[in-house]
Amino acid sequence: MRVLVTGAFGNVGLSALTELLKQGHQVRCFDLKTRANERAGRRFGRALEVVWGDLRRPADVGRAVAGQEAVIHLAFIIPKLSATGIESEAQPDWAAAINVGGTRNLVEAMQAQPQPPKLIFSSSLHVYGLTQEQPPPRTSSDPVQPLEHYARHKVECEEMIKASGLTWSIFRFAAVLPIAMKLDPGMFDVPLDNRIEFVHTRDVGLALANGLSCPEVWGKTLLIGGGPQCQLYYRDMASQILDGMGVGMLPGRAFGAQPFATDWLDTTESQRLLDYQRRTLSDYLHDMAALLGFRRRMIRLFRPGVRRWLLGRSPYFAASRAIGSAGQRGPRKVALVTGASSGIGAATARRLATEGYAVALVARREERLHALAGEIRAAGGEASVIAADLSDEAAGQQVFDKVRAAYGAIDVLVNSAGFGWYGYGAEMPWPLARQMVEVNALAAMRLTLLFLSDMLARGRGHIVNISSIAGNLPNQGIALYSATKSFLDNFTTSLYRELAGTGVHVSIVKPGPVATEFWDAPTQVPGLRIPGERLAAVRPEAVAQRIGALLRRPRRVIYVPRWLGFVPWVEPALSWLLDRLGPLLLRRQVKTAR
């Protein structure tokens, strides 16, 4: 087939040329005559025809379209990383003359042909606007709500093409990064918790080439993305790319907080028709590293200087430093962490602070909270202290009121407060038993319900309840503790199912033994220790790391360590062993303590 490719020597264009030639098409390229484009064209030798010209000149476009059977229209001025060096948002009128005016010239030239060629138009997921508060994925039937000039140009061109009478197909692309990645300041505009879908430029080239031979694509708008394996949060994508370049992930405050027009896409139909999803972000990182070659070693050698240079290009990092020096609070997300004076709570607070959250710390031991808050502030973070005894029924409402007064609303609630006790249930003092139910179960329930209404009204938020594998393994010596965790498991699971599609997430974290002072609390029976409580204990920092990942990719439940996920499956089969072994271990511990 005789195929014209506009913008042929850009990122996607080069990938499309490679695949079109591989499939045996006769390819004509249309692009501006620049040194970079001439150099790119020479790579293909005589395998393709080149027509140099300008989309704004109808005569140039007419020469390019003449005699073609299909046109792949890629030429467009984009917001960032434009090959022209000029961004669509910086000079919107100039960009519109190329984007909209150039597309109009192309459509008219195609209509003037004796046999008008078919047209594949490259659009973008940017046409959907801000969708982070909507449940993903985006579909081709979703309404368009373009925000920037670039997206409005795309929508105008889509409507023009649909009304043209030509045979057309519109491909809306996910994030297509050039392998020769440029560290543009625009990289800092995307919030780290923004959903984003990556698609490899070579997979896009394959989709375009395959589209020419697929009769079902015509008259359709298709979403072109990498598929579920390429659906990421920007934090994960940015950190992997920066690590792959040798720079390393940059501080969270270097990135913006305003939602960005990216999201995950439903590519089921496009993959069925075009069979193009072959690569993931790992393949991109491999290609990028190969292209960097020795320069990657140089970046690592001068890494501190490179990082300072990059941070100097982030307007958000400079602003955060200015705000910090002025003692003001920046536009950060807010996380409330209970049980923050030690263990999992303290580790989680530290972790979230390093990821850019303003952290509200809640616990009984006020002096410890102030020490942790000072540590977070010294590292450039933001923290506030709310001393509260959550065994007091009124404390939950007091915490809620103080947080609303200080922050207005929160984005994340981590219910980590709790304590344990080991011994015969019949010997557990009633005041202590009541306190355990209040702290481990009822306090978490109160705070969850209090903050849940606010989150639902805003259409976003995440509540994380720290449970325990003991909720699945009711065992000797921890009868009431296991019961409180089982309650928390079921409460959280029910809410998770109720909240599907609301934008608000509720999750349960189920660690095994954790190396904290949890079981050394003053309420513990002197000298009585849990059999195997230190066995395979994980560090609280490991739990905090998994919580950070959970906030980026929400799910109902996570186990720490991961292998504990087998417990719910095997516990019914091995309960007989616990029935026999448990009482023996408990009697031995009680005898030793006494």
XYZ file of C-alpha atoms in Angstrom:
594
model
C 0.000 0.000 0.000
C 1.179 3.551 -0.751
C 1.252 5.310 2.622
C 1.988 8.925 3.545
C 3.263 9.589 7.080
C 3.198 13.185 8.308
C 5.593 14.092 11.109
C 7.515 11.043 9.949
C 10.774 11.814 11.724
C 9.366 12.383 15.182
C 9.199 9.896 18.055
C 6.182 7.857 16.879
C 6.884 8.551 13.208
C 10.230 6.755 13.220
C 8.646 3.717 14.879
C 5.835 3.728 12.310
C 8.296 3.988 9.393
C 10.251 0.981 10.631
C 7.142 -1.187 10.914
C 5.574 0.001 7.648
C 8.723 -0.844 5.699
C 8.949 -4.203 7.446
C 5.395 -4.988 6.291
C 6.218 -4.088 2.682
C 4.416 -0.767 2.276
C 5.606 1.992 -0.075
C 6.221 4.856 2.319
C 6.297 8.584 1.638
C 7.402 10.920 4.441
C 6.239 14.492 4.943
C 8.080 16.689 7.426
C 9.917 19.971 7.877
C 13.372 20.130 6.340
C 15.685 20.428 9.322
C 19.131 19.016 9.989
C 17.743 16.596 12.543
C 15.045 15.354 10.162
C 17.502 15.014 7.266
C 19.800 13.004 9.504
C 16.899 10.758 10.569
C 15.835 10.254 6.952
C 19.312 9.146 5.883
C 19.033 6.175 8.243
C 16.538 4.585 5.846
C 18.531 5.227 2.666
C 16.410 4.797 -0.463
C 13.805 2.633 1.248
C 11.397 5.543 1.458
C 10.436 8.746 -0.369
C 10.702 12.118 1.365
C 8.658 15.223 0.577
C 9.852 18.233 2.544
C 7.260 20.865 3.319
C 5.084 22.741 5.790
C 1.558 21.730 6.826
C 0.547 25.379 6.749
C 1.150 25.531 2.969
C -1.660 23.806 1.012
C 0.573 23.344 -2.036
C 3.143 21.385 -0.002
C 0.422 19.212 1.483
C -1.149 18.593 -1.936
C 2.179 17.346 -3.346
C 2.584 14.972 -0.439
C -0.937 13.509 -0.616
C -1.028 12.953 -4.389
C -1.265 9.292 -5.367
C -1.427 7.897 -1.819
C -3.803 5.168 -0.644
C -3.559 5.906 3.074
C -2.336 8.708 5.330
C -1.052 8.389 8.900
C -1.239 11.903 10.338
C 1.204 12.327 13.223
C 2.503 15.887 12.770
C 1.380 18.000 15.738
C 2.867 20.590 18.094
C 2.774 19.058 21.584
C 2.900 20.598 25.093
C 6.315 19.213 26.056
C 9.371 17.811 24.267
C 8.313 19.298 20.931
C 10.783 18.659 18.122
C 10.355 22.295 17.090
C 11.553 23.479 20.485
C 8.312 25.469 20.879
C 5.490 24.182 23.090
C 1.814 24.336 22.177
C 0.927 26.021 25.464
C 3.603 28.695 25.087
C 2.465 29.797 21.608
C -1.110 28.492 21.191
C -1.993 30.547 18.094
C 1.129 29.412 16.260
C 0.454 25.813 17.364
C -3.177 26.025 16.214
C -2.082 27.126 12.743
C -0.097 23.887 12.439
C -2.284 21.522 14.446
C -5.753 22.579 13.319
C -4.922 24.537 10.172
C -2.475 21.893 8.985
C -4.999 19.110 9.566
C -7.599 21.087 7.616
C -5.154 21.460 4.710
C -4.498 17.719 4.837
C -8.202 16.801 4.870
C -8.941 19.124 1.948
C -6.021 17.733 -0.055
C -7.278 14.188 0.567
C -10.841 15.125 -0.416
C -9.500 16.556 -3.687
C -7.958 13.245 -4.760
C -9.742 11.147 -7.429
C -9.728 8.280 -4.947
C -9.418 9.831 -1.475
C -7.005 7.892 0.742
C -7.936 6.501 4.135
C -6.814 8.436 7.205
C -5.467 7.326 10.590
C -5.294 10.332 12.911
C -3.158 10.274 16.046
C -4.993 11.759 19.016
C -4.268 11.625 22.735
C -5.735 10.633 26.087
C -5.322 14.319 27.016
C -8.730 14.908 25.414
C -10.379 13.412 28.543
C -9.037 16.155 30.818
C -8.754 15.537 34.564
C -10.140 12.111 35.441
C -8.197 11.035 38.546
C -11.325 11.236 40.699
C -13.195 8.880 38.352
C -12.755 5.109 38.536
C -10.458 3.865 35.765
C -10.079 2.905 33.006
C -11.050 5.463 30.386
C -13.007 4.169 27.395
C -13.422 5.495 23.866
C -17.019 6.460 24.680
C -16.110 8.637 27.678
C -16.903 12.348 27.212
C -14.012 14.597 26.221
C -13.179 17.557 28.473
C -9.987 19.078 27.058
C -8.128 21.525 29.279
C -5.014 22.724 27.479
C -4.670 24.126 23.955
C -3.075 20.895 22.721
C -6.053 18.775 23.812
C -8.543 21.273 22.395
C -6.691 21.146 19.076
C -6.956 17.336 19.106
C -10.703 17.425 19.772
C -11.276 20.002 17.020
C -9.319 17.860 14.564
C -11.220 14.708 15.559
C -14.548 16.431 14.879
C -13.266 17.820 11.577
C -12.163 14.366 10.431
C -15.428 12.683 11.426
C -17.367 15.251 9.389
C -15.039 15.066 6.365
C -16.635 12.159 4.509
C -13.248 10.391 4.430
C -12.642 6.841 5.597
C -11.014 7.447 8.974
C -9.828 5.923 12.224
C -8.729 7.835 15.322
C -6.033 6.409 17.604
C -5.845 8.039 21.052
C -2.389 7.371 22.480
C -1.331 6.852 26.085
C 2.063 8.232 27.211
C 4.544 7.483 24.400
C 8.002 8.357 25.717
C 10.902 8.823 23.302
C 13.724 6.361 23.884
C 16.142 9.289 23.651
C 14.556 10.656 26.821
C 15.005 14.345 27.583
C 14.772 15.505 31.184
C 12.359 18.347 30.546
C 11.009 20.496 33.426
C 7.564 19.262 32.394
C 8.377 15.949 34.076
C 7.755 17.665 37.420
C 4.208 18.749 36.513
C 2.704 15.288 37.017
C 1.788 14.430 40.649
C 3.445 11.279 41.900
C 0.121 9.579 42.684
C -1.335 10.280 39.222
C -2.453 7.230 37.251
C -0.563 7.001 33.972
C -0.391 4.394 31.226
C 2.814 3.853 29.290
C 3.022 2.464 25.768
C 6.290 1.722 23.993
C 6.858 3.820 20.883
C 7.592 0.679 18.847
C 4.290 -0.856 19.899
C 2.547 2.307 18.695
C 4.356 1.990 15.362
C 3.148 -1.603 15.118
C -0.437 -0.566 15.933
C -0.407 2.062 13.177
C 0.969 -0.346 10.588
C -1.435 -3.130 11.568
C -4.334 -0.674 11.412
C -3.906 -0.252 7.662
C -4.686 -3.919 7.049
C -7.536 -4.249 9.565
C -10.953 -3.523 8.001
C -12.621 -3.213 11.429
C -10.728 -0.079 12.516
C -12.402 2.300 10.062
C -14.963 4.626 11.583
C -13.761 3.811 15.104
C -11.910 5.629 17.856
C -9.396 3.269 19.465
C -7.362 3.696 22.644
C -3.698 2.759 22.205
C -1.897 1.906 25.451
C 0.463 -0.663 26.842
C -2.228 -2.683 28.604
C -2.572 -3.658 32.287
C 1.162 -4.338 32.700
C 1.871 -0.736 31.712
C -0.711 0.875 33.991
C 1.331 2.604 36.656
C 1.356 5.440 39.109
C 3.656 8.239 38.067
C 5.842 7.695 41.136
C 6.656 4.169 39.939
C 7.290 5.225 36.355
C 9.404 8.260 37.248
C 11.495 6.365 39.797
C 12.225 3.510 37.389
C 13.210 5.890 34.586
C 15.387 8.062 36.824
C 17.008 4.970 38.323
C 17.571 3.588 34.830
C 19.334 6.782 33.798
C 21.567 6.640 36.851
C 20.057 9.722 38.489
C 17.915 8.065 41.150
C 14.455 9.103 42.314
C 14.118 12.759 43.312
C 12.328 14.085 46.443
C 8.550 14.105 46.324
C 8.419 17.873 46.854
C 10.100 18.362 43.471
C 6.831 17.277 41.824
C 3.565 19.151 41.505
C 0.349 18.440 43.387
C -2.283 19.478 40.832
C -3.946 16.532 39.011
C -2.680 15.924 35.483
C -4.533 14.764 32.372
C -3.348 11.155 32.273
C -5.088 7.909 33.194
C -5.365 4.193 32.513
C -7.088 3.118 29.294
C -9.346 0.257 28.266
C -7.355 -1.151 25.344
C -9.267 -4.423 25.031
C -10.699 -3.616 21.593
C -7.540 -2.078 20.125
C -5.458 -5.054 21.236
C -8.004 -7.476 19.751
C -7.928 -5.693 16.407
C -4.273 -4.660 16.182
C -2.323 -7.185 18.318
C 0.396 -4.669 19.155
C 1.103 -4.885 22.907
C 4.513 -6.557 22.967
C 6.615 -4.442 25.345
C 6.533 -3.037 28.887
C 8.351 -0.314 30.785
C 11.172 -2.805 31.434
C 11.787 -3.043 27.687
C 11.802 0.735 27.448
C 14.362 0.982 30.272
C 16.574 -1.574 28.510
C 16.364 0.384 25.242
C 17.061 3.661 27.018
C 20.106 2.254 28.836
C 21.491 0.848 25.589
C 21.094 4.223 23.895
C 22.733 6.091 26.776
C 25.714 3.752 26.739
C 28.777 5.233 28.460
C 26.837 8.410 29.265
C 24.968 6.436 31.901
C 28.264 5.790 33.698
C 29.091 9.488 33.478
C 25.714 10.390 34.984
C 26.362 8.033 37.883
C 29.854 9.446 38.348
C 28.539 13.008 38.585
C 25.208 12.039 40.121
C 25.117 14.648 42.953
C 25.673 17.481 40.494
C 23.141 16.077 38.033
C 20.539 15.798 40.787
C 21.164 19.389 41.911
C 20.824 20.544 38.310
C 17.549 18.676 37.876
C 16.107 19.935 41.158
C 17.024 23.439 40.074
C 14.729 22.979 37.059
C 11.746 22.038 39.241
C 9.604 25.071 40.117
C 7.937 23.038 42.863
C 11.183 22.191 44.638
C 12.247 25.830 44.700
C 8.808 26.845 45.953
C 8.836 24.194 48.690
C 12.188 25.460 49.943
C 10.894 29.019 49.976
C 7.730 27.945 51.772
C 9.746 25.938 54.275
C 11.971 28.892 55.073
C 8.914 31.092 55.550
C 7.299 28.566 57.885
C 4.237 28.083 55.700
C 2.498 24.913 54.647
C 2.665 23.927 50.992
C -0.073 22.296 48.910
C 0.660 18.759 50.037
C -1.577 15.795 50.543
C -2.374 15.010 54.168
C -2.065 11.669 55.950
C -3.315 10.933 59.466
C -1.421 8.115 61.217
C -2.538 6.701 64.568
C -0.185 4.765 66.809
C 2.560 7.010 65.439
C 4.741 7.040 68.551
C 6.460 3.753 67.673
C 6.546 0.670 65.489
C 4.560 0.474 62.266
C 2.862 3.817 62.899
C 6.128 5.741 63.304
C 7.745 4.009 60.325
C 4.699 4.726 58.164
C 4.675 8.391 59.173
C 8.345 8.725 58.231
C 7.721 6.984 54.917
C 4.749 9.134 53.954
C 6.593 12.314 54.924
C 9.442 11.429 52.559
C 6.848 10.873 49.830
C 5.536 14.417 50.200
C 2.618 14.011 52.611
C 1.932 16.397 55.460
C 1.592 13.962 58.358
C -0.705 14.318 61.375
C 0.676 12.126 64.175
C -1.694 10.620 66.752
C -0.769 8.606 69.874
C -0.843 8.758 73.687
C 2.876 9.448 74.206
C 3.116 13.113 73.308
C 6.860 13.441 73.896
C 7.553 10.715 71.350
C 5.268 12.358 68.822
C 7.106 15.670 69.174
C 10.436 13.893 68.720
C 9.179 12.215 65.532
C 7.660 15.461 64.256
C 10.991 17.217 64.818
C 12.780 14.474 62.905
C 10.374 14.811 59.968
C 10.671 18.604 59.890
C 14.466 18.436 60.021
C 14.331 16.294 56.867
C 12.230 18.923 55.074
C 8.832 17.379 55.749
C 5.722 18.611 57.528
C 4.220 17.072 60.649
C 1.759 18.016 63.367
C 1.081 16.374 66.730
C -2.265 15.334 68.218
C -1.904 13.634 71.598
C -4.916 11.395 72.219
C -5.793 8.227 74.099
C -7.931 6.342 71.608
C -9.295 4.046 74.315
C -11.411 7.068 75.307
C -14.610 7.017 73.273
C -14.571 10.805 72.867
C -11.007 10.874 71.513
C -11.965 9.883 67.973
C -14.261 12.877 67.529
C -11.635 15.174 69.067
C -8.984 13.939 66.629
C -11.388 14.395 63.724
C -12.223 17.973 64.764
C -8.572 18.949 65.253
C -7.533 17.539 61.888
C -10.365 19.304 60.061
C -9.459 22.573 61.758
C -5.791 22.215 60.800
C -6.048 20.754 57.284
C -9.653 20.901 56.160
C -9.544 17.310 54.909
C -7.168 14.377 54.706
C -6.210 12.140 51.819
C -4.998 9.099 53.761
C -5.951 7.586 57.125
C -3.700 4.875 58.558
C -5.230 3.179 61.612
C -2.136 1.688 63.233
C -2.926 2.113 66.939
C -3.170 -1.139 68.872
C -1.630 -3.317 71.556
C -1.348 -6.994 72.422
C -1.649 -9.241 75.455
C -0.671 -12.882 75.808
C -2.121 -15.300 78.327
C -5.243 -17.268 79.246
C -8.317 -15.346 78.169
C -9.990 -16.162 81.487
C -7.172 -14.382 83.327
C -7.292 -11.174 81.280
C -8.474 -8.270 83.466
C -11.745 -6.829 82.232
C -10.529 -3.178 82.150
C -7.636 -4.298 79.964
C -9.929 -6.348 77.728
C -12.266 -3.385 77.292
C -9.301 -1.125 76.509
C -8.083 -3.568 73.839
C -11.472 -3.634 72.141
C -11.640 0.172 72.254
C -8.162 0.748 70.786
C -7.758 -2.180 68.380
C -11.286 -2.240 66.969
C -13.643 0.568 67.960
C -11.187 3.463 67.583
C -10.277 2.330 64.071
C -13.969 1.943 63.247
C -14.847 5.418 64.599
C -12.078 7.195 62.704
C -12.870 5.265 59.539
C -16.538 6.247 59.609
C -15.796 9.860 60.567
C -13.345 10.479 57.734
C -15.143 8.273 55.209
C -17.992 10.756 54.746
C -15.558 13.546 53.889
C -13.665 11.337 51.462
C -16.849 10.271 49.690
C -17.921 13.899 49.337
C -14.568 14.696 47.691
C -14.568 11.529 45.597
C -11.114 10.418 46.723
C -9.175 9.125 49.714
C -7.636 5.961 51.102
C -8.109 4.334 54.510
C -5.566 1.713 55.571
C -6.347 -0.463 58.586
C -3.429 -2.330 60.149
C -4.612 -5.805 61.072
C -2.555 -8.952 61.668
C -2.213 -12.486 60.403
C -3.678 -13.329 63.825
C -7.035 -12.342 62.369
C -6.760 -15.490 60.231
C -5.101 -17.604 62.938
C -7.079 -17.406 66.205
C -4.538 -18.997 68.482
C -3.769 -19.773 72.085
C -3.035 -16.821 74.334
C -4.279 -14.124 71.944
C -8.010 -14.814 71.948
C -9.242 -11.237 72.253
C -6.431 -9.782 70.145
C -7.269 -12.216 67.321
C -10.944 -11.331 67.655
C -10.298 -7.588 67.333
C -8.207 -8.171 64.214
C -10.835 -10.480 62.731
C -13.423 -7.745 63.321
C -11.167 -5.226 61.559
C -10.680 -7.628 58.632
C -14.395 -8.121 58.079
C -15.275 -4.468 58.637
C -12.668 -3.361 56.090
C -13.592 -6.019 53.530
C -17.269 -5.049 53.654
C -16.439 -1.368 53.178
C -14.073 -2.211 50.324
C -16.933 -3.879 48.464
C -19.380 -1.070 49.242
C -16.985 1.607 47.972
C -16.155 0.057 44.597
C -16.179 2.731 41.909
C -16.403 5.715 44.296
C -12.763 6.789 44.105
C -12.353 6.044 47.829
C -10.306 3.001 48.804
C -10.225 0.952 52.004
C -7.473 -1.610 52.524
C -6.280 -4.045 55.158
C -2.608 -4.724 55.940
C -1.889 -8.099 57.536
C 1.663 -8.392 58.859
C 3.087 -11.359 60.660
C 5.510 -10.840 63.558
C 7.009 -7.342 63.462
C 10.180 -6.333 65.310
C 8.640 -3.621 67.521
C 7.912 -3.024 71.211
C 4.300 -4.023 70.533
C 4.302 -7.016 72.870
C 6.482 -5.263 75.453
C 3.773 -2.768 76.372
C 3.044 -2.057 80.068
C -0.191 -4.037 79.780
C 1.711 -7.237 79.041
C 1.912 -9.895 81.779
C 5.482 -9.636 83.184
C 7.790 -12.312 81.818
C 5.208 -13.774 79.442
C 6.294 -13.852 75.801
C 4.609 -15.239 72.723
C 6.135 -18.454 71.322
C 7.913 -17.535 68.119
C 6.989 -13.835 68.386
C 10.463 -12.900 67.094
C 10.488 -15.698 64.526
C 10.778 -14.283 61.004
C 9.900 -10.843 62.356
C 9.971 -8.119 59.715
C 11.089 -4.565 60.340
C 8.366 -1.930 60.669
C 10.071 -0.084 57.809
C 9.282 -3.048 55.547
C 5.601 -2.770 56.457
C 5.704 0.991 55.849
C 7.245 0.437 52.434
C 4.406 -1.908 51.481
C 1.877 0.651 52.727
C 3.457 3.267 50.467
C 3.106 0.893 47.519
C -0.487 0.119 48.540
C -1.412 3.798 48.399
C -0.051 3.992 44.869
C -1.838 0.833 43.698
C -4.876 0.247 45.924
C -6.096 -3.254 46.666
C -8.183 -4.912 49.358
C -5.502 -6.726 51.337
C -1.730 -7.110 51.476
C 0.366 -9.505 53.546
C 3.777 -8.657 55.004
C 5.845 -10.598 54.191
C 4.090 -11.646 50.988
C 4.394 -15.380 51.624
C 1.877 -15.094 54.464
C -0.780 -14.862 51.778
C -0.936 -18.653 51.839
C -2.231 -18.734 55.436
C -5.959 -18.265 54.677
C -5.742 -21.223 52.300
C -3.931 -23.697 54.557
C -5.267 -22.731 57.997
C -8.398 -24.916 57.700
C -6.229 -27.916 56.851
C -3.757 -27.338 59.711
C -6.111 -26.136 62.429
C -5.914 -29.567 64.085
C -2.185 -28.970 64.678
C -2.846 -25.636 66.365
C -5.576 -27.272 68.450
C -2.990 -29.662 69.899
C 0.194 -27.610 69.917
C -1.223 -24.278 71.075
C -2.325 -25.287 74.580
C 1.045 -26.935 75.253
C 2.957 -23.795 74.300
C 0.672 -21.587 76.375
C 0.993 -23.757 79.506
C 4.763 -23.774 79.119
C 4.945 -19.980 78.863
C 2.643 -19.443 81.844
C 4.624 -21.900 83.952
C 7.919 -20.223 83.028
C 6.592 -16.753 83.852
C 5.269 -17.811 87.238
